[in-house]
Coordinates of C-alpha atoms in Angstrom, one line a residue:
M1 CA 0.0 0.0 0.0
K2 CA 1.4 3.4 -1.0
T3 CA 2.0 6.0 1.6
I4 CA 0.8 9.7 1.2
G5 CA 4.3 10.7 0.4
Q6 CA 4.6 8.2 -2.3
K7 CA 1.3 9.3 -3.8
W8 CA 2.5 12.9 -3.9
I9 CA 5.8 11.9 -5.5
L10 CA 3.9 9.9 -8.1
F11 CA 1.6 12.9 -8.7
F12 CA 4.6 15.3 -9.3
V13 CA 6.4 12.9 -11.6
S14 CA 3.2 12.6 -13.6
C15 CA 2.9 16.4 -13.9
L16 CA 6.5 16.7 -15.0
F17 CA 6.0 14.0 -17.6
F18 CA 2.9 15.7 -18.9
I19 CA 4.7 19.1 -19.1
A20 CA 7.6 17.5 -20.9
M21 CA 5.3 15.8 -23.4
Q22 CA 3.5 19.1 -24.0
A23 CA 6.8 20.9 -24.6
Q24 CA 7.9 18.2 -27.0
D25 CA 4.6 18.4 -28.8
V26 CA 4.9 22.2 -29.2
K27 CA 8.5 21.9 -30.5
T28 CA 7.5 19.2 -33.0
I29 CA 4.6 21.3 -34.4
F30 CA 6.9 24.3 -34.7
Q31 CA 9.6 22.4 -36.5
T32 CA 6.9 20.9 -38.9
A33 CA 5.5 24.4 -39.6
N34 CA 9.0 25.7 -40.3
T35 CA 9.7 22.8 -42.7
Y36 CA 6.5 23.5 -44.6
Y37 CA 7.4 27.2 -44.8
K38 CA 10.9 26.5 -46.1
N39 CA 9.4 24.2 -48.7
K40 CA 7.1 27.0 -49.7
Q41 CA 4.0 25.0 -48.7
Y42 CA 2.5 28.1 -47.1
E43 CA -1.1 26.8 -46.8
E44 CA 0.2 23.9 -44.7
A45 CA 2.5 26.1 -42.7
E46 CA -0.4 28.4 -41.9
K47 CA -2.4 25.6 -40.5
M48 CA 0.5 24.4 -38.3
Y49 CA 1.3 27.9 -37.0
A50 CA -2.4 28.4 -36.2
L51 CA -2.5 25.1 -34.3
L52 CA 0.6 26.2 -32.4
L53 CA -1.1 29.4 -31.3
Q54 CA -3.8 27.4 -29.7
K55 CA -1.2 25.9 -27.4
E56 CA 1.0 28.9 -27.0
K57 CA -1.0 32.1 -27.4
G58 CA 1.8 34.5 -26.7
N59 CA 4.7 33.1 -28.8
V60 CA 6.3 36.0 -30.7
N61 CA 8.2 33.7 -33.1
V62 CA 4.9 32.1 -34.2
F63 CA 3.3 35.6 -34.7
Y64 CA 6.3 36.7 -36.8
N65 CA 6.4 33.4 -38.8
L66 CA 2.7 33.5 -39.4
G67 CA 3.0 37.1 -40.6
N68 CA 5.6 35.9 -43.1
T69 CA 3.4 33.0 -44.2
Y70 CA 0.4 35.3 -44.9
F71 CA 2.7 37.7 -46.8
H72 CA 3.7 34.9 -49.1
L73 CA 0.0 33.9 -49.5
N74 CA -0.6 37.5 -50.5
D75 CA -3.0 37.9 -47.6
F76 CA -1.5 41.2 -46.6
P77 CA -4.1 42.4 -44.0
K78 CA -3.5 39.2 -41.9
A79 CA 0.3 39.6 -42.4
V80 CA 0.1 43.1 -40.9
L81 CA -2.1 41.8 -38.1
Y82 CA 0.4 39.1 -37.0
Y83 CA 3.4 41.4 -37.5
E84 CA 1.7 43.9 -35.2
K85 CA 1.1 41.2 -32.6
A86 CA 4.8 40.4 -32.7
L87 CA 5.8 44.0 -32.6
K88 CA 3.6 44.5 -29.5
M89 CA 5.9 42.0 -27.7
Q90 CA 9.1 43.3 -29.3
P91 CA 8.6 46.9 -30.2
D92 CA 12.3 47.5 -31.0
N93 CA 12.6 44.5 -33.4
Q94 CA 13.9 46.0 -36.7
H95 CA 13.0 42.9 -38.7
I96 CA 9.3 43.2 -37.7
L97 CA 9.3 47.0 -38.3
H98 CA 10.8 46.4 -41.8
N99 CA 8.2 43.7 -42.7
I100 CA 5.3 45.9 -41.5
K101 CA 6.6 48.7 -43.8
E102 CA 7.0 46.4 -46.7
T103 CA 3.5 45.0 -46.2
N104 CA 2.0 48.4 -45.9
N105 CA 3.7 49.3 -49.2
K106 CA 1.8 46.4 -50.8
L107 CA -1.5 47.6 -49.3
F108 CA -1.5 51.3 -49.6
S109 CA -0.4 53.4 -52.5
K110 CA -1.6 56.7 -51.3
M111 CA -3.6 57.5 -48.1
E112 CA -4.4 60.5 -46.0
F113 CA -2.8 60.2 -42.5
S114 CA -3.1 62.5 -39.5
K115 CA -0.8 65.6 -39.7
E116 CA 0.5 65.0 -36.1
F117 CA 2.7 67.6 -34.6
F118 CA 6.4 66.6 -35.3
V119 CA 7.6 66.8 -31.7
T120 CA 4.6 64.7 -30.5
K121 CA 5.2 62.1 -33.2
Q122 CA 8.9 61.9 -32.4
L123 CA 8.2 61.5 -28.7
K124 CA 5.8 58.6 -29.4
N125 CA 8.4 57.0 -31.5
V126 CA 11.0 57.2 -28.7
V127 CA 8.5 55.8 -26.1
Q128 CA 7.6 52.9 -28.4
S129 CA 11.1 52.2 -29.6
K130 CA 11.9 49.9 -26.6
S131 CA 10.0 47.2 -24.8
A132 CA 8.9 47.6 -21.1
N133 CA 11.6 45.2 -20.1
K134 CA 14.3 47.2 -21.6
W135 CA 13.0 50.5 -20.1
S136 CA 12.9 48.8 -16.7
V137 CA 16.6 47.7 -17.1
Y138 CA 17.6 51.3 -17.9
M139 CA 15.5 52.5 -14.9
L140 CA 17.3 50.1 -12.5
I141 CA 20.7 51.1 -13.8
A142 CA 19.9 54.8 -13.3
L143 CA 18.4 54.1 -9.9
W144 CA 21.5 52.2 -8.6
L145 CA 23.9 54.8 -10.0
G146 CA 21.9 57.5 -8.2
V147 CA 21.8 55.6 -4.9
I148 CA 25.5 54.8 -5.0
A149 CA 26.5 58.4 -6.0
I150 CA 24.4 59.9 -3.1
C151 CA 26.0 57.4 -0.6
I152 CA 29.5 58.4 -1.8
H153 CA 28.5 62.1 -1.2
F154 CA 27.4 61.4 2.3
F155 CA 30.6 59.5 3.2
F156 CA 33.1 61.7 1.3
G157 CA 31.3 65.0 0.9
R158 CA 31.6 65.2 -2.9
K159 CA 29.1 67.8 -4.1
N160 CA 29.6 67.0 -7.8
I161 CA 28.9 63.3 -7.1
F162 CA 25.7 64.3 -5.3
Q163 CA 24.5 66.3 -8.3
F164 CA 25.2 63.4 -10.5
G165 CA 23.3 61.1 -8.2
L166 CA 20.3 63.5 -8.1
L167 CA 20.3 63.6 -11.9
S168 CA 20.4 59.8 -12.1
L169 CA 17.4 59.5 -9.8
I170 CA 15.5 62.0 -12.0
I171 CA 16.4 60.0 -15.1
A172 CA 15.4 56.8 -13.2
A173 CA 11.9 58.4 -12.6
V174 CA 11.6 59.2 -16.3
F175 CA 12.5 55.6 -17.2
A176 CA 10.0 54.4 -14.6
W177 CA 7.3 56.3 -16.4
L178 CA 8.4 55.0 -19.8
T179 CA 8.3 51.4 -18.4
Y180 CA 4.8 51.9 -17.0
H181 CA 3.5 53.6 -20.2
T182 CA 5.1 51.0 -22.5
Y183 CA 3.8 48.1 -20.3
S184 CA 0.3 49.6 -20.5
I185 CA 0.5 49.7 -24.3
E186 CA 1.8 46.2 -24.6
H187 CA -1.0 44.8 -22.5
Q188 CA -4.0 46.7 -24.0
Q189 CA -5.9 45.6 -27.0
D190 CA -6.7 49.1 -28.2
Y191 CA -5.6 48.7 -31.8
A192 CA -6.9 46.5 -34.6
I193 CA -6.4 45.7 -38.3
I194 CA -9.3 45.8 -40.8
L195 CA -9.5 42.3 -42.2
Q196 CA -12.9 42.1 -43.9
K197 CA -13.2 43.3 -47.5
N198 CA -15.9 45.9 -48.1
A199 CA -15.9 46.9 -44.4
F200 CA -17.8 50.0 -43.6
I201 CA -17.6 52.7 -40.9
K202 CA -20.8 54.3 -39.7
S203 CA -21.7 57.3 -37.5
A204 CA -23.7 55.1 -35.1
P205 CA -23.7 51.4 -34.0
V206 CA -26.8 50.6 -36.0
E207 CA -27.1 47.9 -38.6
S208 CA -29.8 49.6 -40.6
L209 CA -28.0 53.0 -40.8
N210 CA -27.6 53.8 -44.5
K211 CA -24.8 56.3 -44.5
A212 CA -21.5 54.6 -44.3
D213 CA -17.9 54.9 -45.7
S214 CA -15.9 52.0 -46.9
I215 CA -12.5 51.2 -45.3
Q216 CA -9.5 49.6 -47.0
T217 CA -8.4 46.2 -45.6
G218 CA -5.1 46.2 -43.7
L219 CA -5.7 49.6 -42.1
K220 CA -4.6 49.9 -38.5
V221 CA -7.2 51.6 -36.4
Q222 CA -7.4 52.7 -32.7
I223 CA -10.3 51.3 -30.6
L224 CA -12.1 54.0 -28.6
D225 CA -15.3 52.4 -27.4
S226 CA -17.5 49.3 -27.8
D227 CA -21.3 48.7 -28.0
K228 CA -22.3 45.0 -28.2
S229 CA -21.1 43.8 -31.6
W230 CA -19.7 47.2 -32.6
L231 CA -16.5 49.1 -32.0
K232 CA -15.9 52.8 -32.2
V233 CA -12.6 53.4 -33.9
K234 CA -10.3 56.2 -35.0
L235 CA -8.7 56.1 -38.5
P236 CA -5.2 57.3 -39.3
N237 CA -6.7 60.5 -40.6
D238 CA -8.4 61.1 -37.2
K239 CA -11.9 60.3 -38.5
T240 CA -14.0 58.3 -36.0
G241 CA -16.9 56.0 -36.5
W242 CA -18.4 52.6 -35.7
I243 CA -17.6 49.3 -37.3
E244 CA -18.7 45.7 -36.6
K245 CA -16.3 43.6 -34.5
K246 CA -16.3 40.8 -37.1
S247 CA -14.5 43.1 -39.6
L248 CA -11.5 43.5 -37.3
G249 CA -8.6 41.5 -36.0
L250 CA -7.5 42.7 -32.5
I251 CA -3.7 43.3 -32.1

């Protein structure tokens, strides 16, 4: 007869075995998908990557590879969607940024975008140029430099060291804000890609409303509000309106 201790050991061994099998299963699917992709069997690769996302919903490599797959399938709206999902996790990844630019060039020849103030636009680019993890590393470095410098000042009376420490603490506070702001952006689904052809934006969330403007597929929009099966969005030209959820892919 097994003791309680033996039962717990058996339970933990079973859990570890199950986890190992799951990890092996994920690795096998990923390798299979990559093989299909390398052999230019993009339809099969898409199926395998989609299956993999059911097991690992936040895998940046799968998002990126799936974006590449849709690009080769000439499904550019979905390519942008999955590139944007990958970029949300790695905002400073130059390969993803390049692919988004190339895909948008395929989608849009000429489009009216918001004439945003240059300084504001540059500030947003700086904030979104690094991930929350990287900003937090910079924050910790500045914080420790500040603390060490101030401690040196108290022990040795170095005024210039104290000024350096104070400046470091101020910079650490700025990095802390950047970390928080970037983290908030990374964990909010407030942007989406138009996926449905012949999608329309309306002035109110009403199915029978006649007045509507068509929106091009692949367009990135900001989500402002929701009402049942409708979302209020802002277009790149700052125009706002309501669109059905089924027309969008959330980033």
